[in-house]
Amino acid sequence: MVSGRTVSRGLAVGLTAAMWSGMAMAMEQPAVIPASEVRDVVARSGLAYRIFVGKPQREAPRGGYPVLYVLDGNAVFGTAVETMRLQSWRSEVSGVDPTLIVAIGYPGDAALSLDRRALDYTPRPAGVAADARSGGADAFLDFIETELKPQIERDLPVDRSRQALFGHSFGGLFVLHALFNRPGTFQAYVAASPSIWWHDRTILAAEASFVARASGIAPKPRLLITVGADEQPQVPAAALPSPHLTRIASARMVEEAEALAGRLAASGALPVAFVSFAGENHASVIPAALSRALRFAGRRAEPPSAPDVP
């Protein structure tokens, strides 16, 4: 004999299952970042790019939006847009205006296109023959400077005096290359965990050339260099348990980033800031670096003495 309690319990379970089944069906749709769009483009070089554009959900100021161009767009676009919205939610307190995010990525669903970023983000050292796998930084910078930026400026209200470039790792190396070779392309540069070690630290030659001619550069751009404090092991390389960790140690990520910031600041070539994020490694540091980048690049004035969040 089946009791009324058993029937009631079975009915409740059936109704609950039906409810969750219906809810699951209703939820089966992609999440969408508001006020954003994606464009697939082919550069004059013949290379394809995916451009992610995140627009502030406020009317543009009279002079247009400041812009942050972000590399590795497939991986970091969502983080950059939502960080911008939080930072600029109370711009009268934070001093950070709503900022246009333009993230440069590649067609496909992969977070990182290792082959393409190795080509686009690395400079070609002097005297080294062209290589289809690396050394394409100048061509990539041409695309940004002569194709992408003009298109964005035609399509959207942009403050051309407040444009910044952010890159991490190889992207940070590219940021340094762009700064040292074409400093007028952006007003602010953010090199997060830059791969200064690449190709026997060849970027340091570009640094020396930039410093030598810096007195003739006006207006001077600003530079922020960031790194995660845990990106460099704190023990001798010989004591590390694996070849991978030994390679990480040999890159001297923290030492090299801090030393570069110190040299540039001492030279007076441009205003430089350096931040080491405690407890962060090469991957975990990205959100922190993006947050600081937006405050560095989008700040219009020092904020009043008040908390960022009420």
Tab-separated table of C-alpha atoms in Angstrom:
chain	number	residue	atom	x	y	z
A	1	MET	CA	0.000	0.000	0.000
A	2	VAL	CA	1.366	3.412	-0.938
A	3	SER	CA	0.942	6.115	1.669
A	4	GLY	CA	-0.202	9.655	0.952
A	5	ARG	CA	3.143	10.892	2.266
A	6	THR	CA	5.001	8.796	-0.314
A	7	VAL	CA	2.814	10.085	-3.131
A	8	SER	CA	3.308	13.674	-1.989
A	9	ARG	CA	7.050	13.197	-1.780
A	10	GLY	CA	7.160	11.683	-5.276
A	11	LEU	CA	5.052	14.501	-6.660
A	12	ALA	CA	7.319	17.100	-5.075
A	13	VAL	CA	10.414	15.455	-6.519
A	14	GLY	CA	8.803	15.310	-9.955
A	15	LEU	CA	7.769	18.966	-9.826
A	16	THR	CA	11.231	20.019	-8.659
A	17	ALA	CA	12.894	18.068	-11.473
A	18	ALA	CA	10.531	19.626	-14.004
A	19	MET	CA	11.213	23.092	-12.613
A	20	TRP	CA	15.002	22.687	-12.811
A	21	SER	CA	14.743	21.139	-16.270
A	22	GLY	CA	12.810	24.161	-17.484
A	23	MET	CA	15.244	26.526	-15.785
A	24	ALA	CA	18.211	24.761	-17.367
A	25	MET	CA	16.629	25.125	-20.791
A	26	ALA	CA	16.025	28.822	-20.174
A	27	MET	CA	19.646	29.304	-19.163
A	28	GLU	CA	21.125	27.579	-22.213
A	29	GLN	CA	22.198	30.727	-24.011
A	30	PRO	CA	25.563	32.448	-24.209
A	31	ALA	CA	26.419	35.154	-21.720
A	32	VAL	CA	26.754	38.523	-23.409
A	33	ILE	CA	28.886	41.459	-22.319
A	34	PRO	CA	26.636	44.529	-22.605
A	35	ALA	CA	27.610	47.320	-24.981
A	36	SER	CA	30.260	45.224	-26.707
A	37	GLU	CA	30.912	43.965	-30.207
A	38	VAL	CA	33.335	41.746	-32.089
A	39	ARG	CA	34.777	42.422	-35.531
A	40	ASP	CA	36.879	40.048	-37.638
A	41	VAL	CA	39.240	41.972	-39.893
A	42	VAL	CA	42.052	41.205	-42.303
A	43	ALA	CA	45.032	43.544	-42.188
A	44	ARG	CA	46.855	44.777	-45.271
A	45	SER	CA	49.514	42.231	-44.345
A	46	GLY	CA	46.965	39.490	-45.034
A	47	LEU	CA	46.833	38.425	-41.377
A	48	ALA	CA	43.448	38.040	-39.691
A	49	TYR	CA	42.547	39.616	-36.353
A	50	ARG	CA	39.532	39.590	-34.086
A	51	ILE	CA	38.800	42.980	-32.563
A	52	PHE	CA	36.729	43.171	-29.389
A	53	VAL	CA	35.230	46.569	-28.547
A	54	GLY	CA	33.741	47.379	-25.143
A	55	LYS	CA	31.892	50.684	-24.914
A	56	PRO	CA	31.176	52.581	-21.707
A	57	GLN	CA	27.490	52.667	-20.848
A	58	ARG	CA	27.562	56.413	-20.453
A	59	GLU	CA	27.387	59.212	-22.944
A	60	ALA	CA	30.799	60.208	-24.264
A	61	PRO	CA	32.300	63.356	-22.761
A	62	ARG	CA	32.781	66.364	-25.004
A	63	GLY	CA	36.356	65.375	-25.835
A	64	GLY	CA	35.529	61.704	-26.446
A	65	TYR	CA	36.325	58.546	-24.502
A	66	PRO	CA	39.837	57.652	-23.401
A	67	VAL	CA	40.892	54.351	-24.993
A	68	LEU	CA	42.809	51.358	-23.675
A	69	TYR	CA	44.102	49.030	-26.395
A	70	VAL	CA	44.631	45.551	-24.941
A	71	LEU	CA	46.634	42.651	-26.396
A	72	ASP	CA	45.643	38.971	-26.024
A	73	GLY	CA	42.064	40.086	-26.527
A	74	ASN	CA	40.534	36.584	-26.570
A	75	ALA	CA	41.838	35.957	-23.059
A	76	VAL	CA	41.383	39.283	-21.296
A	77	PHE	CA	38.629	41.280	-23.009
A	78	GLY	CA	35.907	40.356	-20.516
A	79	THR	CA	38.159	41.061	-17.542
A	80	ALA	CA	39.216	44.406	-18.990
A	81	VAL	CA	35.655	45.569	-19.712
A	82	GLU	CA	34.215	44.636	-16.332
A	83	THR	CA	37.237	46.087	-14.537
A	84	MET	CA	36.702	49.331	-16.439
A	85	ARG	CA	33.038	49.448	-15.453
A	86	LEU	CA	33.855	48.959	-11.783
A	87	GLN	CA	36.694	51.492	-11.855
A	88	SER	CA	34.595	54.153	-13.574
A	89	TRP	CA	31.318	53.517	-11.742
A	90	ARG	CA	31.992	56.506	-9.488
A	91	SER	CA	34.436	58.442	-11.617
A	92	GLU	CA	34.013	61.531	-9.449
A	93	VAL	CA	35.558	59.497	-6.631
A	94	SER	CA	38.037	57.288	-8.483
A	95	GLY	CA	39.189	59.914	-10.973
A	96	VAL	CA	38.892	57.307	-13.727
A	97	ASP	CA	36.569	58.160	-16.589
A	98	PRO	CA	34.567	55.551	-18.523
A	99	THR	CA	37.069	54.131	-20.990
A	100	LEU	CA	36.695	52.494	-24.386
A	101	ILE	CA	38.296	49.031	-24.414
A	102	VAL	CA	39.694	47.827	-27.738
A	103	ALA	CA	41.122	44.320	-27.381
A	104	ILE	CA	43.106	42.748	-30.197
A	105	GLY	CA	42.856	38.989	-30.582
A	106	TYR	CA	42.641	36.306	-33.222
A	107	PRO	CA	39.826	34.335	-34.894
A	108	GLY	CA	38.882	31.176	-33.027
A	109	ASP	CA	37.877	30.203	-29.516
A	110	ALA	CA	41.324	29.640	-27.988
A	111	ALA	CA	42.218	32.000	-25.150
A	112	LEU	CA	45.742	32.387	-26.519
A	113	SER	CA	47.066	31.896	-30.039
A	114	LEU	CA	50.651	30.994	-29.184
A	115	ASP	CA	51.926	30.978	-32.764
A	116	ARG	CA	50.362	34.314	-33.685
A	117	ARG	CA	51.406	36.152	-30.541
A	118	ALA	CA	54.962	34.841	-30.969
A	119	LEU	CA	54.959	36.379	-34.445
A	120	ASP	CA	53.162	39.646	-33.687
A	121	TYR	CA	54.608	40.534	-30.292
A	122	THR	CA	58.321	39.965	-30.855
A	123	PRO	CA	60.663	42.428	-32.585
A	124	ARG	CA	63.188	41.328	-35.179
A	125	PRO	CA	66.686	41.771	-33.759
A	126	ALA	CA	69.170	43.709	-35.853
A	127	GLY	CA	71.019	41.510	-38.314
A	128	VAL	CA	68.595	38.601	-37.960
A	129	ALA	CA	66.867	37.318	-41.097
A	130	ALA	CA	63.089	37.490	-41.360
A	131	ASP	CA	61.338	34.520	-39.749
A	132	ALA	CA	57.707	33.530	-40.275
A	133	ARG	CA	57.475	32.451	-36.625
A	134	SER	CA	58.689	35.615	-34.873
A	135	GLY	CA	59.906	39.148	-35.426
A	136	GLY	CA	56.631	40.616	-36.718
A	137	ALA	CA	56.270	43.393	-34.142
A	138	ASP	CA	56.794	46.243	-36.609
A	139	ALA	CA	54.170	44.895	-39.014
A	140	PHE	CA	51.748	44.421	-36.125
A	141	LEU	CA	52.419	47.947	-34.902
A	142	ASP	CA	51.792	49.203	-38.446
A	143	PHE	CA	48.382	47.515	-38.331
A	144	ILE	CA	47.509	49.132	-35.009
A	145	GLU	CA	48.818	52.575	-35.922
A	146	THR	CA	47.671	52.941	-39.533
A	147	GLU	CA	44.608	50.674	-39.757
A	148	LEU	CA	43.001	49.880	-36.413
A	149	LYS	CA	43.345	53.176	-34.557
A	150	PRO	CA	42.080	55.306	-37.470
A	151	GLN	CA	39.077	52.990	-37.889
A	152	ILE	CA	38.194	53.163	-34.204
A	153	GLU	CA	38.542	56.954	-34.300
A	154	ARG	CA	36.189	57.132	-37.288
A	155	ASP	CA	33.581	54.871	-35.722
A	156	LEU	CA	33.538	56.065	-32.114
A	157	PRO	CA	34.001	59.284	-30.118
A	158	VAL	CA	37.634	59.011	-29.045
A	159	ASP	CA	39.841	61.377	-27.071
A	160	ARG	CA	42.975	61.156	-29.194
A	161	SER	CA	45.040	62.695	-26.401
A	162	ARG	CA	44.224	59.856	-23.957
A	163	GLN	CA	45.056	56.542	-25.591
A	164	ALA	CA	47.019	53.739	-23.945
A	165	LEU	CA	48.415	50.306	-24.811
A	166	PHE	CA	48.443	47.297	-22.445
A	167	GLY	CA	50.249	44.007	-22.957
A	168	HIS	CA	51.312	41.092	-20.741
A	169	SER	CA	54.328	38.775	-21.087
A	170	PHE	CA	55.210	38.751	-24.808
A	171	GLY	CA	52.551	41.465	-25.012
A	172	GLY	CA	54.531	43.471	-22.456
A	173	LEU	CA	57.616	43.054	-24.627
A	174	PHE	CA	55.621	44.434	-27.555
A	175	VAL	CA	54.510	47.416	-25.467
A	176	LEU	CA	58.155	48.240	-24.748
A	177	HIS	CA	59.045	47.837	-28.423
A	178	ALA	CA	56.240	50.212	-29.425
A	179	LEU	CA	57.282	52.767	-26.807
A	180	PHE	CA	60.980	52.683	-27.651
A	181	ASN	CA	60.457	52.872	-31.407
A	182	ARG	CA	57.236	54.889	-31.908
A	183	PRO	CA	56.615	56.722	-28.638
A	184	GLY	CA	54.030	59.061	-30.151
A	185	THR	CA	51.579	56.287	-31.010
A	186	PHE	CA	50.072	56.286	-27.502
A	187	GLN	CA	50.132	58.646	-24.556
A	188	ALA	CA	50.504	55.862	-21.977
A	189	TYR	CA	52.093	52.419	-22.116
A	190	VAL	CA	51.569	49.542	-19.676
A	191	ALA	CA	54.047	46.657	-19.855
A	192	ALA	CA	52.843	43.889	-17.540
A	193	SER	CA	55.388	41.167	-16.769
A	194	PRO	CA	57.338	42.031	-19.934
A	195	SER	CA	59.462	39.272	-21.484
A	196	ILE	CA	62.648	41.314	-21.358
A	197	TRP	CA	64.629	38.064	-21.484
A	198	TRP	CA	63.551	37.334	-25.074
A	199	HIS	CA	66.362	36.771	-27.619
A	200	ASP	CA	69.199	37.579	-25.197
A	201	ARG	CA	67.427	40.726	-23.933
A	202	THR	CA	67.612	42.414	-27.328
A	203	ILE	CA	64.960	44.942	-26.222
A	204	LEU	CA	67.618	46.645	-24.101
A	205	ALA	CA	69.312	47.955	-27.250
A	206	ALA	CA	66.044	49.657	-28.183
A	207	GLU	CA	65.886	51.082	-24.659
A	208	ALA	CA	69.323	52.651	-25.038
A	209	SER	CA	68.401	54.188	-28.387
A	210	PHE	CA	65.168	55.584	-26.942
A	211	VAL	CA	66.921	57.171	-23.964
A	212	ALA	CA	69.547	58.725	-26.248
A	213	ARG	CA	66.917	60.622	-28.233
A	214	ALA	CA	64.344	61.138	-25.465
A	215	SER	CA	65.126	64.826	-25.023
A	216	GLY	CA	63.621	65.485	-28.448
A	217	ILE	CA	60.384	63.606	-27.758
A	218	ALA	CA	57.431	65.818	-26.876
A	219	PRO	CA	54.992	65.387	-25.372
A	220	LYS	CA	56.482	62.574	-23.361
A	221	PRO	CA	54.391	59.430	-22.917
A	222	ARG	CA	54.020	57.747	-19.533
A	223	LEU	CA	55.069	54.177	-18.740
A	224	LEU	CA	53.830	51.717	-16.131
A	225	ILE	CA	55.734	48.456	-15.620
A	226	THR	CA	54.151	45.774	-13.438
A	227	VAL	CA	55.162	42.295	-12.357
A	228	GLY	CA	53.978	39.586	-9.977
A	229	ALA	CA	56.336	39.185	-7.042
A	230	ASP	CA	56.099	35.390	-7.344
A	231	GLU	CA	57.158	35.323	-11.006
A	232	GLN	CA	60.773	34.792	-9.984
A	233	PRO	CA	61.762	31.896	-7.694
A	234	GLN	CA	63.478	32.977	-4.503
A	235	VAL	CA	65.975	30.098	-4.467
A	236	PRO	CA	69.115	29.517	-6.569
A	237	ALA	CA	68.441	28.018	-9.999
A	238	ALA	CA	70.594	24.981	-9.156
A	239	ALA	CA	68.226	24.104	-6.306
A	240	LEU	CA	65.085	24.108	-8.418
A	241	PRO	CA	63.419	20.713	-8.984
A	242	SER	CA	62.701	20.941	-12.711
A	243	PRO	CA	64.152	22.362	-15.956
A	244	HIS	CA	60.954	24.405	-16.404
A	245	LEU	CA	61.471	26.210	-13.098
A	246	THR	CA	65.122	26.723	-13.974
A	247	ARG	CA	64.105	28.481	-17.195
A	248	ILE	CA	61.676	30.647	-15.244
A	249	ALA	CA	64.430	31.608	-12.832
A	250	SER	CA	66.836	32.454	-15.656
A	251	ALA	CA	64.308	34.951	-17.054
A	252	ARG	CA	64.691	37.040	-13.861
A	253	MET	CA	61.258	38.560	-14.460
A	254	VAL	CA	61.093	40.651	-11.289
A	255	GLU	CA	64.713	41.810	-11.356
A	256	GLU	CA	64.616	42.781	-15.019
A	257	ALA	CA	61.299	44.645	-14.767
A	258	GLU	CA	62.351	46.614	-11.705
A	259	ALA	CA	65.784	47.380	-13.143
A	260	LEU	CA	64.299	48.670	-16.398
A	261	ALA	CA	61.886	50.935	-14.533
A	262	GLY	CA	64.733	52.224	-12.391
A	263	ARG	CA	67.001	52.995	-15.344
A	264	LEU	CA	64.279	54.795	-17.272
A	265	ALA	CA	63.245	56.826	-14.240
A	266	ALA	CA	66.848	57.801	-13.528
A	267	SER	CA	67.389	58.829	-17.147
A	268	GLY	CA	64.511	61.299	-17.078
A	269	ALA	CA	63.430	60.008	-20.484
A	270	LEU	CA	59.778	59.826	-19.429
A	271	PRO	CA	57.565	59.485	-16.347
A	272	VAL	CA	57.777	55.880	-15.111
A	273	ALA	CA	55.890	53.924	-12.464
A	274	PHE	CA	56.653	50.414	-11.237
A	275	VAL	CA	54.414	48.037	-9.273
A	276	SER	CA	55.236	44.579	-7.942
A	277	PHE	CA	52.102	42.685	-6.874
A	278	ALA	CA	52.737	40.559	-3.788
A	279	GLY	CA	51.599	36.950	-3.958
A	280	GLU	CA	50.909	36.973	-7.705
A	281	ASN	CA	52.482	34.745	-10.339
A	282	HIS	CA	52.795	35.159	-14.100
A	283	ALA	CA	49.152	34.239	-14.767
A	284	SER	CA	47.371	35.394	-11.615
A	285	VAL	CA	48.831	38.884	-11.909
A	286	ILE	CA	46.867	39.736	-15.063
A	287	PRO	CA	43.648	41.011	-13.398
A	288	ALA	CA	45.659	43.105	-10.939
A	289	ALA	CA	47.771	44.554	-13.740
A	290	LEU	CA	44.677	45.407	-15.795
A	291	SER	CA	43.094	47.134	-12.819
A	292	ARG	CA	46.183	49.244	-12.246
A	293	ALA	CA	46.513	49.890	-15.983
A	294	LEU	CA	43.049	51.426	-16.149
A	295	ARG	CA	43.790	53.711	-13.235
A	296	PHE	CA	47.125	54.665	-14.757
A	297	ALA	CA	45.906	55.175	-18.310
A	298	GLY	CA	42.415	56.544	-17.701
A	299	ARG	CA	43.040	58.817	-14.758
A	300	ARG	CA	42.242	62.449	-15.444
A	301	ALA	CA	43.191	63.857	-12.069
A	302	GLU	CA	44.065	62.788	-8.547
A	303	PRO	CA	40.855	61.595	-6.878
A	304	PRO	CA	39.682	63.132	-3.614
A	305	SER	CA	40.496	61.382	-0.371
A	306	ALA	CA	37.573	58.963	-0.262
A	307	PRO	CA	37.087	55.208	-0.598
A	308	ASP	CA	36.587	53.804	-4.083
A	309	VAL	CA	33.421	51.968	-3.042
A	310	PRO	CA	30.770	53.638	-0.864
